[in-house]
Amino acid sequence: MNNILTFLALLIFPGGLFVLLSGLVYEWADRKLIARFQNRIGPRWFQPLADIAKLLAKEEIIPNGVNPGLFLALPVAALAAALTAALYVPMAGLSPAYSFTGDLIVTVYLLSMMTLCSGLAGANSVDRFSLIGATRTLTQLFSYEAPFLLSLLGPALVAGSWQISVISGYAQSHTWIILTQPLGFIVALIGLMGKLELPPFDAPEAETEIVSGALTEYSGRGLALFRIGKDAELVIGLTLVAAFYLGGLANPVQFLIKTVALLLLVAGLQSLFARLRIDQTVGLWWRFGALLVLVQLLILIVFRGFGL
Amino acid sequence: MTETNIPERFIVPIGPQHPALKEPGHFEFSVDGEIVTWASARLGYVHRGIEKACEQRNWIQDMYLLERICGICSHVHATAFVLGVEKLAGVTVPPRAQAIRVLVAELERIHSHLLWLGVAAHEAGFDTLFMFSWRDRETVMDLLEGLTGNRVNYSANLIGGVKCEVDQSQSDAIRRGVDYLEGRTHHYLTVVTTDETFLGRTRNVGGMSHEQAELLGAIGPTARASGVARDIRVEAPYAAYPEFPVKIVLETTGDLAARFKVRINELFESYRVVRQILENLPPGDLAVKVPRRIPEGETISRVEAPRGELLYYLKSNGSDIPERVKVRTPTLCNWASVVVTAVGHKLADIPMILAGIDPCFSCSDRSVTIQRSDSSSQVWTWEQLRQYGIAYYR
């Protein structure tokens, strides 16, 4: 019995199928929202699914000069990491499938696997666009990772735990943390956009400069897996930020409302700005992002020190 | 274009097929990390042999053919050609026709500059501005369609006049459209001059000093952004520009931000001229009759296209077929500025710098002679060049 439940958790909910499908739905919502903001019609609801189905059916072309094993394994590893991360977050407002002390750190690093894998995939290739894309991907990873982690540490600090379910529970029973830690929320949200390489942080895959960045050489299955992985990460990231900053996720309705509200915000930010150059991205993160979140942490520590 | 011995470097090819280029061209940028250290351009992927084809068609057919050199600034090509032919034929075109030519030319400039605004914003990853400016561009496309019957390749010109008449309802429609566009253009000017992320991509990027612009022979809005007062509409007014003068728009900094400002301010100037023409449209005929055979002679005709000076050289041998038609499009003069200003910039800025001159590849693809640095340079006489050209196309 227990084994069947484990399998269900891995394959259907909250891992596997649920994350994949909700990822596609959120990708569609994101694309549609941006399209409407930009005065376009936008894709139909099944477009992301159709894209993935087409890519999965296509022949996988392994270019010359790459390590074929790595080329095939990296997309799988990226997707696997993203799906594993889904097990530790309160997907759909239900309690996480698995939980242990310190799972926050594990989840954040599982989410980073995606970026790392696409960076490696670019570096594995001899294509110039891929190489430049890989450099940019990894540069960006080093710039947003620390501030993003620190911004998730704020709620962890007030909740006094490193466990996602505990922090989420704390958020439900207290004032929304977005009100007490607004700086942390801003950094977390923008950090999420950096993580997902959404505009204006899309320098690593800037199509007008380096075609498709690190993933230029990927065509069929590999590209599809990377894309589903990114969609899964979008859902997980939104869930994480909503659970921490927007008063937790007590039930599926709250999950839907809060993550979609966040998505609306993210889509708005995506259509507001011109793409940042990679040096501007790094500058932004280390000059403002890291500073903001450190100020936030300092305030927290001082407050806790005085026992407030 | 010169080819130099390139030591082994990390060269990033852009083109002939690349998402940043809407037309084929090939550029190579060697980079050191993200910094561009060397650049070269190669053109000629869309060479169509239009000049040669002109020598096998009569003057009237050529007008339609030449209009198809460029899909964006088609009217100025036809205008430059008919102005030259009319000069050769010695006919005086009615003032109403000249005014309508200028009207269509300015509407076309509005359409071209709005198109460029969108393309340049897209290169900067600012797709929202791209979508909005192209949506508004539809307004002027509709006006042109209402006036001439076509969205592109308007065929408004005839040798000796124009085809289309501007009546009261069209005049009102154009006024309404221009009023709407003026409001939108104010908004775009605010966006490109105040949006910090956008300015981060344009300020001090692709800068070209006044001296460099003079030295490289830059023309059009590219040169005007560097403070070079060069505008055929002002320097040598043609058609109805003497009656409806244009104020030259200048900026001094020469970077991409200045080019945005120049082009957007030129839009305001175009709106003003369009309104002025509609209010003071001279009465009279639309065209005069011009004989099919054009008297022997040669002439140069210059007009200001949206991208800069457009030059036509026409030679007639007295028959109804031209002896030679030579076109020099504005983009060709501005390529050098791209290759020079790209060096020292970041790779991320390159698409912006490329788009900054408002390039039109198919316009500039004509015969190219590659001069290698290891061989001695060679000067061709006119006759040799002509023979080479004839042999090449035969």
XYZ file of C-alpha atoms in Angstrom:
702
model
C 0.000 0.000 0.000
C 2.698 2.384 1.029
C 4.621 1.583 -2.117
C 1.646 2.426 -4.290
C 1.283 5.780 -2.570
C 4.942 6.509 -3.147
C 4.536 5.686 -6.798
C 1.487 7.888 -7.038
C 3.383 10.742 -5.396
C 6.218 10.350 -7.865
C 4.248 9.806 -11.047
C 0.894 11.507 -10.644
C 0.703 13.960 -7.782
C 2.449 16.124 -6.695
C 5.413 15.028 -8.823
C 5.141 13.763 -12.380
C 2.002 14.331 -14.321
C 0.471 17.073 -12.200
C 3.569 19.275 -12.336
C 3.983 18.695 -16.051
C 0.398 19.565 -16.900
C 0.158 22.515 -14.554
C 3.506 23.680 -15.942
C 2.050 23.703 -19.435
C -1.063 25.531 -18.243
C 1.004 28.163 -16.437
C 3.232 28.581 -19.481
C 0.141 29.175 -21.566
C -1.227 31.669 -19.035
C 2.111 33.458 -18.985
C 2.318 33.653 -22.771
C -1.293 34.681 -23.106
C -0.976 37.411 -20.482
C 2.151 38.848 -22.067
C 0.494 38.728 -25.462
C -2.513 40.648 -24.157
C -0.243 43.197 -22.461
C 1.505 43.642 -25.798
C -1.713 44.030 -27.726
C -1.415 40.620 -29.368
C -3.896 37.757 -29.455
C -1.604 35.154 -27.929
C -1.566 31.370 -28.218
C -4.540 29.026 -27.816
C -4.779 27.016 -24.616
C -3.239 23.837 -26.015
C -0.318 25.545 -27.746
C 2.349 24.635 -25.131
C 1.154 21.010 -25.172
C 1.220 20.974 -28.970
C 4.756 22.430 -28.950
C 5.976 19.760 -26.560
C 4.215 16.948 -28.442
C 5.790 18.109 -31.688
C 9.249 18.348 -30.160
C 8.962 14.929 -28.537
C 8.010 13.380 -31.852
C 10.930 14.948 -33.678
C 14.206 13.242 -34.401
C 16.920 14.042 -31.920
C 19.922 15.351 -33.824
C 23.199 14.912 -31.999
C 25.638 17.445 -33.448
C 29.291 16.748 -34.104
C 31.763 17.564 -31.383
C 29.556 16.899 -28.378
C 29.751 14.124 -25.842
C 26.622 12.150 -26.858
C 26.055 10.629 -23.419
C 26.115 14.020 -21.746
C 24.030 15.539 -24.533
C 21.246 13.019 -23.908
C 21.542 12.822 -20.125
C 21.508 16.528 -19.283
C 17.871 17.253 -20.247
C 16.742 14.182 -18.308
C 18.711 15.268 -15.254
C 17.279 18.785 -15.495
C 13.696 17.552 -15.670
C 14.250 14.966 -12.957
C 15.627 17.608 -10.608
C 12.673 19.911 -11.240
C 10.174 17.089 -10.651
C 11.952 15.992 -7.486
C 11.755 19.542 -6.186
C 7.976 19.367 -6.625
C 7.798 16.690 -3.930
C 8.961 19.081 -1.226
C 6.737 22.077 -1.928
C 3.039 22.422 -1.030
C 1.758 21.826 -4.565
C -1.912 22.693 -5.074
C -2.123 23.880 -1.478
C -1.806 20.371 -0.037
C 0.956 19.442 2.342
C 4.189 18.364 0.630
C 4.563 14.694 -0.251
C 7.859 14.514 1.572
C 9.246 16.705 4.228
C 12.304 16.758 6.446
C 14.264 19.339 8.366
C 16.240 21.419 5.889
C 14.302 20.514 2.767
C 14.261 24.204 1.802
C 17.966 24.107 0.986
C 17.580 20.864 -0.963
C 14.678 22.283 -2.974
C 16.513 25.468 -3.871
C 19.480 23.480 -5.081
C 17.301 21.053 -7.000
C 15.825 24.064 -8.761
C 19.324 25.265 -9.614
C 20.103 21.939 -11.271
C 18.035 23.077 -14.239
C 20.211 26.119 -14.874
C 23.347 24.123 -14.233
C 22.273 21.456 -16.717
C 21.465 23.936 -19.461
C 24.794 25.670 -18.789
C 26.605 22.364 -19.110
C 24.600 21.502 -22.209
C 25.819 24.717 -23.806
C 29.410 24.127 -22.734
C 29.219 20.564 -24.060
C 28.602 21.884 -27.557
C 31.142 23.400 -29.940
C 28.598 25.859 -31.262
C 29.609 29.452 -30.623
C 26.153 30.657 -29.711
C 25.838 27.782 -27.247
C 29.195 28.555 -25.672
C 28.367 32.219 -25.190
C 24.918 31.239 -23.942
C 26.461 28.799 -21.463
C 28.831 31.469 -20.162
C 25.939 33.835 -19.715
C 23.707 31.208 -18.104
C 26.343 30.337 -15.520
C 27.238 33.993 -14.948
C 23.598 34.723 -14.300
C 23.362 31.707 -11.985
C 26.125 33.118 -9.830
C 24.508 36.519 -9.693
C 20.922 35.713 -8.685
C 21.456 32.510 -6.703
C 22.752 34.017 -3.467
C 20.198 36.865 -3.227
C 17.361 34.465 -4.107
C 18.384 32.000 -1.410
C 18.793 34.818 1.125
C 15.345 36.151 0.239
C 13.846 32.730 1.050
C 15.853 32.694 4.281
C 13.916 35.676 5.625
C 10.649 33.747 6.151
C 12.658 30.738 7.329
C 14.274 32.909 9.965
C 11.009 34.231 11.395
C 9.440 30.781 11.287
C 12.511 29.372 12.972
C 12.724 26.387 10.677
C 14.351 25.209 7.442
C 11.394 23.034 6.612
C 9.094 24.256 3.845
C 5.918 22.832 5.394
C 6.686 24.483 8.757
C 7.378 27.865 7.133
C 4.207 27.568 5.078
C 2.254 26.733 8.225
C 3.786 29.701 10.016
C 2.832 31.965 7.100
C -0.793 30.794 7.294
C -1.159 31.623 10.960
C 0.597 35.011 10.923
C 0.447 38.301 9.045
C 1.405 37.867 5.395
C 5.172 38.022 5.252
C 5.009 40.258 2.169
C 3.889 43.017 4.560
C 6.598 42.458 7.125
C 9.383 41.712 4.638
C 8.567 43.617 1.421
C 12.222 43.819 0.355
C 12.584 40.062 0.555
C 9.472 39.585 -1.557
C 10.761 41.860 -4.309
C 14.097 40.052 -4.420
C 12.419 36.633 -4.352
C 10.088 37.483 -7.214
C 12.786 39.023 -9.377
C 15.118 36.204 -8.422
C 12.542 33.758 -9.703
C 12.407 35.641 -12.993
C 16.196 35.510 -13.202
C 16.134 31.800 -12.455
C 13.655 31.132 -15.225
C 15.514 33.449 -17.619
C 12.378 35.436 -18.270
C 12.621 38.892 -19.826
C 14.269 41.232 -18.925
C 16.737 38.630 -17.587
C 16.766 36.634 -20.815
C 20.295 37.609 -21.883
C 21.381 33.913 -21.731
C 18.925 33.066 -24.486
C 18.618 36.437 -26.211
C 17.407 35.402 -29.643
C 18.520 38.548 -31.421
C 22.088 38.052 -30.200
C 22.899 34.388 -29.702
C 19.945 32.621 -31.350
C 18.825 30.414 -28.479
C 21.802 30.526 -26.163
C 22.944 27.330 -24.504
C 20.173 25.247 -26.042
C 20.800 26.281 -29.664
C 21.911 22.785 -30.667
C 18.965 21.016 -29.054
C 16.160 20.181 -31.433
C 13.935 17.266 -30.494
C 13.404 15.398 -27.253
C 16.162 17.192 -25.373
C 14.666 20.599 -26.068
C 11.214 19.338 -25.089
C 12.537 18.020 -21.762
C 14.333 21.275 -21.026
C 11.172 23.196 -21.797
C 8.938 21.042 -19.613
C 11.564 21.316 -16.903
C 11.418 25.081 -17.120
C 7.619 25.044 -16.993
C 7.728 22.806 -13.919
C 10.178 25.219 -12.350
C 7.809 28.091 -13.025
C 5.029 26.382 -11.078
C 7.313 25.284 -8.253
C 8.900 28.709 -7.975
C 5.519 30.458 -7.899
C 4.292 27.993 -5.278
C 7.343 28.532 -3.129
C 7.126 32.335 -3.226
C 3.360 32.285 -2.662
C 3.687 29.864 0.248
C 6.365 31.951 1.914
C 5.286 35.509 1.256
C 1.552 35.462 0.478
C 0.255 33.893 3.657
C 0.798 30.244 2.844
C -1.254 27.854 0.751
C -3.977 26.247 2.841
C -6.091 24.728 0.066
C -6.221 24.352 -3.744
C -8.340 27.499 -4.172
C -5.808 29.620 -2.333
C -3.058 27.979 -4.365
C -4.770 28.892 -7.605
C -5.585 32.466 -6.650
C -2.210 33.269 -5.146
C -0.020 31.703 -7.812
C -2.055 33.228 -10.624
C -1.833 36.623 -8.942
C 1.931 36.185 -8.775
C 1.994 35.087 -12.407
C 0.093 38.222 -13.360
C 2.757 40.275 -11.630
C 5.567 38.322 -13.288
C 3.957 38.674 -16.729
C 3.540 42.411 -16.181
C 7.193 42.782 -15.227
C 8.208 40.750 -18.265
C 6.490 43.087 -20.685
C 7.638 46.307 -18.999
C 11.362 46.317 -19.591
C 14.012 46.078 -22.262
C 16.388 43.143 -21.990
C 19.291 43.700 -19.624
C 22.813 43.019 -20.825
C 24.557 40.318 -18.833
C 26.849 42.876 -17.179
C 23.811 44.941 -16.234
C 22.140 41.828 -14.771
C 25.160 41.000 -12.627
C 25.461 44.624 -11.549
C 21.788 44.777 -10.644
C 21.950 41.650 -8.514
C 25.103 42.357 -6.601
C 24.583 46.092 -6.247
C 20.878 46.109 -5.409
C 19.485 42.588 -5.013
C 22.060 41.317 -2.565
C 22.122 44.617 -0.690
C 18.342 44.791 -0.313
C 18.053 41.295 1.010
C 20.987 41.772 3.384
C 19.343 44.883 4.788
C 16.195 42.808 5.219
C 18.067 40.090 7.072
C 19.850 42.620 9.258
C 16.526 44.155 10.287
C 15.170 40.697 11.070
C 18.165 39.753 13.163
C 18.055 43.024 15.086
C 14.313 42.613 15.747
C 14.741 39.057 16.895
C 17.689 40.064 18.997
C 15.446 42.466 20.913
C 12.844 39.759 21.188
C 10.154 41.639 19.241
C 35.095 45.880 -47.871
C 38.606 44.859 -47.058
C 39.723 41.504 -45.886
C 42.603 41.334 -43.482
C 44.601 38.430 -42.195
C 42.739 37.389 -39.104
C 44.641 35.544 -36.414
C 42.779 32.727 -34.736
C 40.044 34.229 -32.618
C 36.640 33.428 -31.330
C 34.482 34.671 -34.170
C 30.748 34.967 -33.760
C 28.993 34.804 -37.094
C 25.787 36.741 -37.473
C 23.972 35.820 -40.628
C 23.147 35.064 -43.393
C 20.403 33.393 -41.366
C 20.090 34.814 -37.886
C 17.118 35.834 -35.754
C 18.431 39.391 -35.477
C 18.446 39.889 -39.230
C 15.246 40.084 -41.154
C 17.139 39.999 -44.428
C 20.255 38.032 -45.292
C 23.639 39.585 -44.693
C 26.749 38.129 -43.141
C 28.682 39.712 -40.314
C 31.587 38.362 -38.386
C 32.500 39.669 -34.985
C 35.526 38.397 -33.161
C 34.996 38.633 -29.455
C 37.175 38.629 -26.386
C 34.741 37.436 -23.746
C 31.808 39.656 -24.495
C 33.802 42.521 -26.018
C 33.936 42.851 -29.798
C 37.467 43.335 -31.067
C 36.989 43.158 -34.814
C 34.106 43.234 -37.239
C 33.471 42.636 -40.903
C 30.456 42.732 -43.166
C 29.639 40.767 -46.276
C 26.656 41.582 -48.438
C 25.262 40.341 -51.683
C 22.889 37.563 -50.705
C 19.872 39.252 -52.244
C 21.371 40.635 -55.393
C 18.631 40.772 -57.971
C 20.150 42.489 -60.987
C 17.504 45.184 -61.118
C 19.812 47.775 -62.654
C 20.572 45.495 -65.566
C 16.935 44.539 -65.937
C 16.130 48.234 -66.313
C 18.158 48.322 -69.516
C 15.781 45.848 -71.121
C 12.530 47.620 -70.248
C 11.173 50.975 -71.217
C 11.131 54.023 -68.972
C 7.576 53.433 -67.755
C 8.112 49.764 -66.952
C 11.318 50.659 -65.124
C 9.424 52.874 -62.749
C 7.471 49.907 -61.434
C 10.548 47.729 -61.337
C 12.624 50.265 -59.405
C 9.842 50.723 -56.910
C 10.485 47.131 -55.904
C 14.096 47.694 -54.878
C 12.887 48.352 -51.377
C 9.616 47.247 -49.857
C 9.702 49.904 -47.174
C 10.750 53.030 -49.039
C 9.368 52.163 -52.459
C 7.858 55.560 -53.176
C 11.144 57.466 -52.883
C 12.739 55.118 -55.410
C 10.027 55.842 -57.926
C 10.175 59.548 -57.085
C 13.927 59.737 -57.589
C 13.544 57.966 -60.911
C 10.669 60.032 -62.270
C 12.278 63.304 -61.155
C 15.365 62.320 -63.161
C 13.365 61.262 -66.201
C 11.319 64.450 -66.098
C 14.521 66.466 -65.935
C 15.840 64.611 -69.005
C 12.555 65.038 -70.857
C 12.391 68.699 -69.885
C 8.795 68.629 -68.705
C 7.342 70.658 -65.867
C 5.139 68.695 -63.539
C 2.027 70.404 -62.146
C 2.492 71.704 -58.591
C -0.437 69.615 -57.306
C 1.321 66.453 -58.455
C 4.560 67.520 -56.772
C 2.701 68.218 -53.535
C 1.030 64.803 -53.606
C 4.418 63.191 -54.218
C 5.749 64.873 -51.094
C 2.605 63.919 -49.182
C 3.054 60.245 -50.007
C 6.791 60.481 -49.319
C 6.202 61.897 -45.845
C 3.530 59.314 -45.046
C 6.013 56.704 -46.165
C 8.657 58.208 -43.890
C 6.223 57.946 -40.978
C 5.616 54.298 -41.792
C 9.324 53.581 -42.190
C 10.381 55.291 -38.947
C 7.644 53.557 -36.946
C 8.735 50.257 -38.442
C 12.321 50.969 -37.461
C 11.295 51.928 -33.939
C 9.685 48.511 -33.551
C 12.602 46.592 -35.038
C 15.166 48.422 -32.920
C 13.093 47.862 -29.784
C 12.868 44.169 -30.624
C 16.655 43.960 -30.951
C 16.864 45.418 -27.451
C 14.460 42.734 -26.211
C 11.734 45.327 -25.632
C 8.946 43.510 -27.434
C 6.161 45.563 -25.904
C 7.356 48.701 -27.662
C 7.821 46.627 -30.830
C 4.208 45.426 -30.791
C 2.768 48.826 -29.966
C 4.702 50.769 -32.574
C 3.773 48.241 -35.248
C 0.152 48.406 -34.232
C 0.212 52.175 -34.683
C 2.063 51.814 -37.948
C -1.056 50.107 -39.295
C -2.766 53.501 -39.121
C -0.419 55.045 -41.640
C -0.454 51.895 -43.781
C -4.233 52.197 -43.983
C -3.921 55.858 -44.942
C -1.504 54.980 -47.725
C -3.808 52.232 -48.902
C -6.747 54.614 -48.954
C -4.737 57.164 -50.886
C -2.997 54.967 -53.439
C -4.685 51.584 -53.276
C -1.664 49.717 -51.932
C -0.110 49.148 -48.542
C 3.375 48.797 -50.003
C 4.724 49.595 -53.467
C 2.154 52.364 -53.762
C 2.751 53.215 -57.440
C 1.615 56.753 -56.767
C 3.913 58.190 -59.419
C 3.639 58.554 -63.154
C 6.290 59.944 -65.382
C 4.971 63.493 -65.525
C 2.766 63.461 -62.447
C 0.895 61.280 -60.015
C -1.985 58.845 -60.264
C -3.871 59.490 -57.082
C -6.053 62.404 -56.161
C -6.571 63.644 -52.620
C -10.223 64.490 -52.026
C -11.863 65.952 -48.951
C -12.733 62.629 -47.294
C -9.197 61.331 -47.740
C -7.792 64.566 -46.474
C -9.930 64.285 -43.344
C -8.926 60.657 -42.836
C -5.251 61.561 -43.106
C -5.673 64.434 -40.622
C -7.374 62.124 -38.141
C -4.711 59.441 -38.573
C -1.887 61.922 -38.164
C -3.484 63.397 -35.036
C -3.699 59.938 -33.495
C -0.126 59.094 -34.468
C 1.183 62.358 -33.075
C -0.242 61.536 -29.665
C 1.284 58.066 -29.771
C 4.634 59.432 -30.945
C 4.787 61.781 -27.942
C 4.370 58.702 -25.785
C 7.148 56.830 -27.598
C 9.463 59.809 -27.254
C 8.832 59.742 -23.498
C 9.511 56.005 -23.401
C 12.811 56.082 -25.280
C 14.093 59.116 -23.390
C 13.047 58.144 -19.865
C 12.810 54.344 -19.582
C 15.902 53.415 -17.600
C 16.273 49.839 -18.848
C 15.907 51.004 -22.429
C 18.333 53.889 -21.964
C 20.746 51.371 -20.461
C 20.808 49.705 -23.862
C 21.019 52.871 -25.972
C 22.873 55.571 -24.063
C 26.588 55.673 -24.990
C 26.135 52.646 -27.236
C 27.291 52.734 -30.843
C 28.451 56.320 -30.478
C 29.815 58.033 -33.576
C 31.418 61.450 -33.308
C 30.810 64.256 -35.787
C 34.274 63.735 -37.299
C 33.774 59.984 -37.655
C 30.409 60.492 -39.309
C 31.974 62.889 -41.822
C 34.918 60.570 -42.416
C 32.787 57.450 -42.914
C 30.350 59.266 -45.143
C 27.345 58.484 -42.998
C 24.059 59.892 -44.205
C 20.463 60.219 -43.183
C 19.238 60.037 -39.593
C 22.415 58.138 -38.661
C 24.529 61.154 -39.596
C 22.043 63.675 -38.208
C 22.265 61.954 -34.818
C 25.981 62.765 -34.880
C 25.331 66.413 -35.634
C 25.999 66.266 -39.383
C 23.424 68.522 -41.015
C 22.808 66.437 -44.105
C 19.298 66.251 -45.522
C 18.529 66.519 -49.227
C 15.081 67.921 -48.455
C 16.835 70.923 -46.894
C 20.070 71.145 -48.879
C 18.653 70.621 -52.365
C 14.851 70.719 -52.100
C 13.102 68.728 -54.803
C 9.480 68.160 -55.824
C 7.339 70.340 -53.532
C 9.858 70.723 -50.700
C 10.676 74.341 -51.715
C 7.035 75.249 -50.972
C 6.759 73.043 -47.908
C 10.145 73.369 -46.222
C 11.328 70.835 -43.671
C 13.305 71.715 -40.564
C 16.373 69.566 -40.097
C 16.417 67.488 -36.914
C 19.818 67.227 -35.275
C 21.287 65.582 -32.208
C 24.883 65.769 -31.148
C 25.732 62.727 -29.051
C 25.747 60.248 -31.954
C 24.800 57.216 -29.855
C 21.768 54.992 -30.309
C 19.703 57.123 -27.954
C 20.360 60.106 -30.244
C 19.297 58.096 -33.290
C 16.050 57.211 -31.572
C 15.473 60.879 -30.775
C 16.301 62.035 -34.302
C 13.943 59.570 -35.946
C 11.103 60.233 -33.537
C 11.491 63.989 -33.863
C 11.500 63.591 -37.627
C 8.104 61.970 -37.252
C 6.769 65.207 -35.730
C 8.286 67.127 -38.629
C 6.569 64.766 -41.081
C 3.213 65.204 -39.327
C 3.612 68.963 -39.627
C 4.487 68.793 -43.340
C 1.600 66.419 -44.059
C -0.864 68.797 -42.401
C 0.629 71.782 -44.199
C 0.307 70.069 -47.570
C -3.290 69.069 -46.908
C -4.155 72.671 -46.043
C -2.337 74.261 -48.964
C -2.740 71.694 -51.706
C -2.298 73.625 -54.952
C -5.137 73.219 -57.448
C -4.543 71.980 -60.974
C -3.867 68.901 -63.047
C -2.360 65.710 -61.741
C -0.114 64.909 -64.696
C 1.269 66.151 -67.978
C 1.957 64.062 -71.012
C 5.532 62.910 -71.460
C 6.768 61.381 -74.737
C 7.749 57.700 -74.648
C 11.182 58.492 -76.041
C 13.346 60.436 -73.639
C 15.900 62.813 -75.217
C 19.541 61.804 -75.080
C 21.448 62.876 -72.004
C 22.413 61.951 -68.490
C 21.373 63.207 -65.115
C 21.640 62.698 -61.411
C 18.604 62.751 -59.199
C 18.820 62.920 -55.422
C 16.050 62.510 -52.882
C 15.944 61.974 -49.135
C 14.751 58.472 -48.374
C 13.781 57.612 -44.777
C 17.268 56.135 -44.372
C 19.192 58.977 -46.011
C 20.193 60.258 -49.388
C 19.080 58.164 -52.342
C 20.917 58.817 -55.581
C 19.887 57.866 -59.095
C 22.068 58.217 -62.159
C 20.162 57.970 -65.424
C 21.514 57.897 -68.952
C 19.330 58.037 -71.993
C 20.306 57.330 -75.589
C 17.217 58.911 -77.034
C 15.147 55.746 -77.217
C 12.321 54.563 -74.979
C 14.761 52.320 -73.084
C 17.353 53.721 -70.672
C 21.006 53.179 -71.478
C 22.013 52.943 -67.836
C 20.320 53.234 -64.475
C 22.509 53.363 -61.417
C 21.076 53.378 -57.931
C 22.965 54.185 -54.772
C 20.848 53.454 -51.745
C 21.381 55.081 -48.346
C 22.121 51.878 -46.436
C 25.272 51.295 -48.455
C 26.807 54.521 -47.145
C 26.137 53.603 -43.551
C 27.651 50.097 -43.425
C 31.112 51.430 -42.667
C 29.812 53.106 -39.544
C 28.542 49.763 -38.214
C 31.841 47.973 -38.693
C 33.781 50.808 -37.078
C 31.506 51.571 -34.146
C 30.943 47.904 -33.251
C 34.540 47.467 -32.107
C 34.877 47.872 -28.358
C 31.237 47.243 -27.642
C 29.681 44.224 -26.013
C 28.297 41.426 -28.141
C 24.860 42.122 -26.688
C 24.928 45.596 -28.240
C 25.727 44.380 -31.747
C 22.161 43.729 -32.941
C 21.227 47.182 -31.680
C 24.144 48.789 -33.502
C 23.283 46.873 -36.673
C 19.683 47.974 -36.449
C 20.721 51.504 -35.487
C 21.431 52.523 -39.073
C 18.038 51.164 -40.162
C 19.635 48.764 -42.631
C 17.928 47.574 -45.771
C 19.939 44.693 -47.167
C 18.234 44.129 -50.456
C 18.593 47.860 -51.113
C 22.337 47.725 -50.787
C 23.056 44.506 -52.624
C 24.664 45.568 -55.834
C 27.944 44.541 -57.421
C 30.753 44.289 -54.906
C 34.445 44.229 -55.729
C 36.531 42.637 -53.033
C 39.863 44.323 -52.639
C 42.401 42.176 -50.908
C 45.081 43.877 -48.901
C 47.853 41.653 -50.276
C 47.266 42.527 -53.924
C 47.984 45.936 -55.341
C 44.953 48.135 -55.660
C 43.533 48.628 -59.072
C 41.583 51.542 -60.435
C 39.058 50.730 -63.076
C 38.107 53.155 -65.776
C 34.453 53.720 -66.438
C 34.692 51.698 -69.652
C 36.352 48.750 -67.867
C 33.753 48.801 -65.134
C 31.011 48.907 -67.699
C 32.496 46.015 -69.661
C 32.887 44.047 -66.426
C 29.309 44.722 -65.550
C 28.022 43.700 -68.952
C 30.105 40.529 -68.951
C 29.049 39.724 -65.393
C 25.373 39.907 -66.061
C 25.410 38.345 -69.513
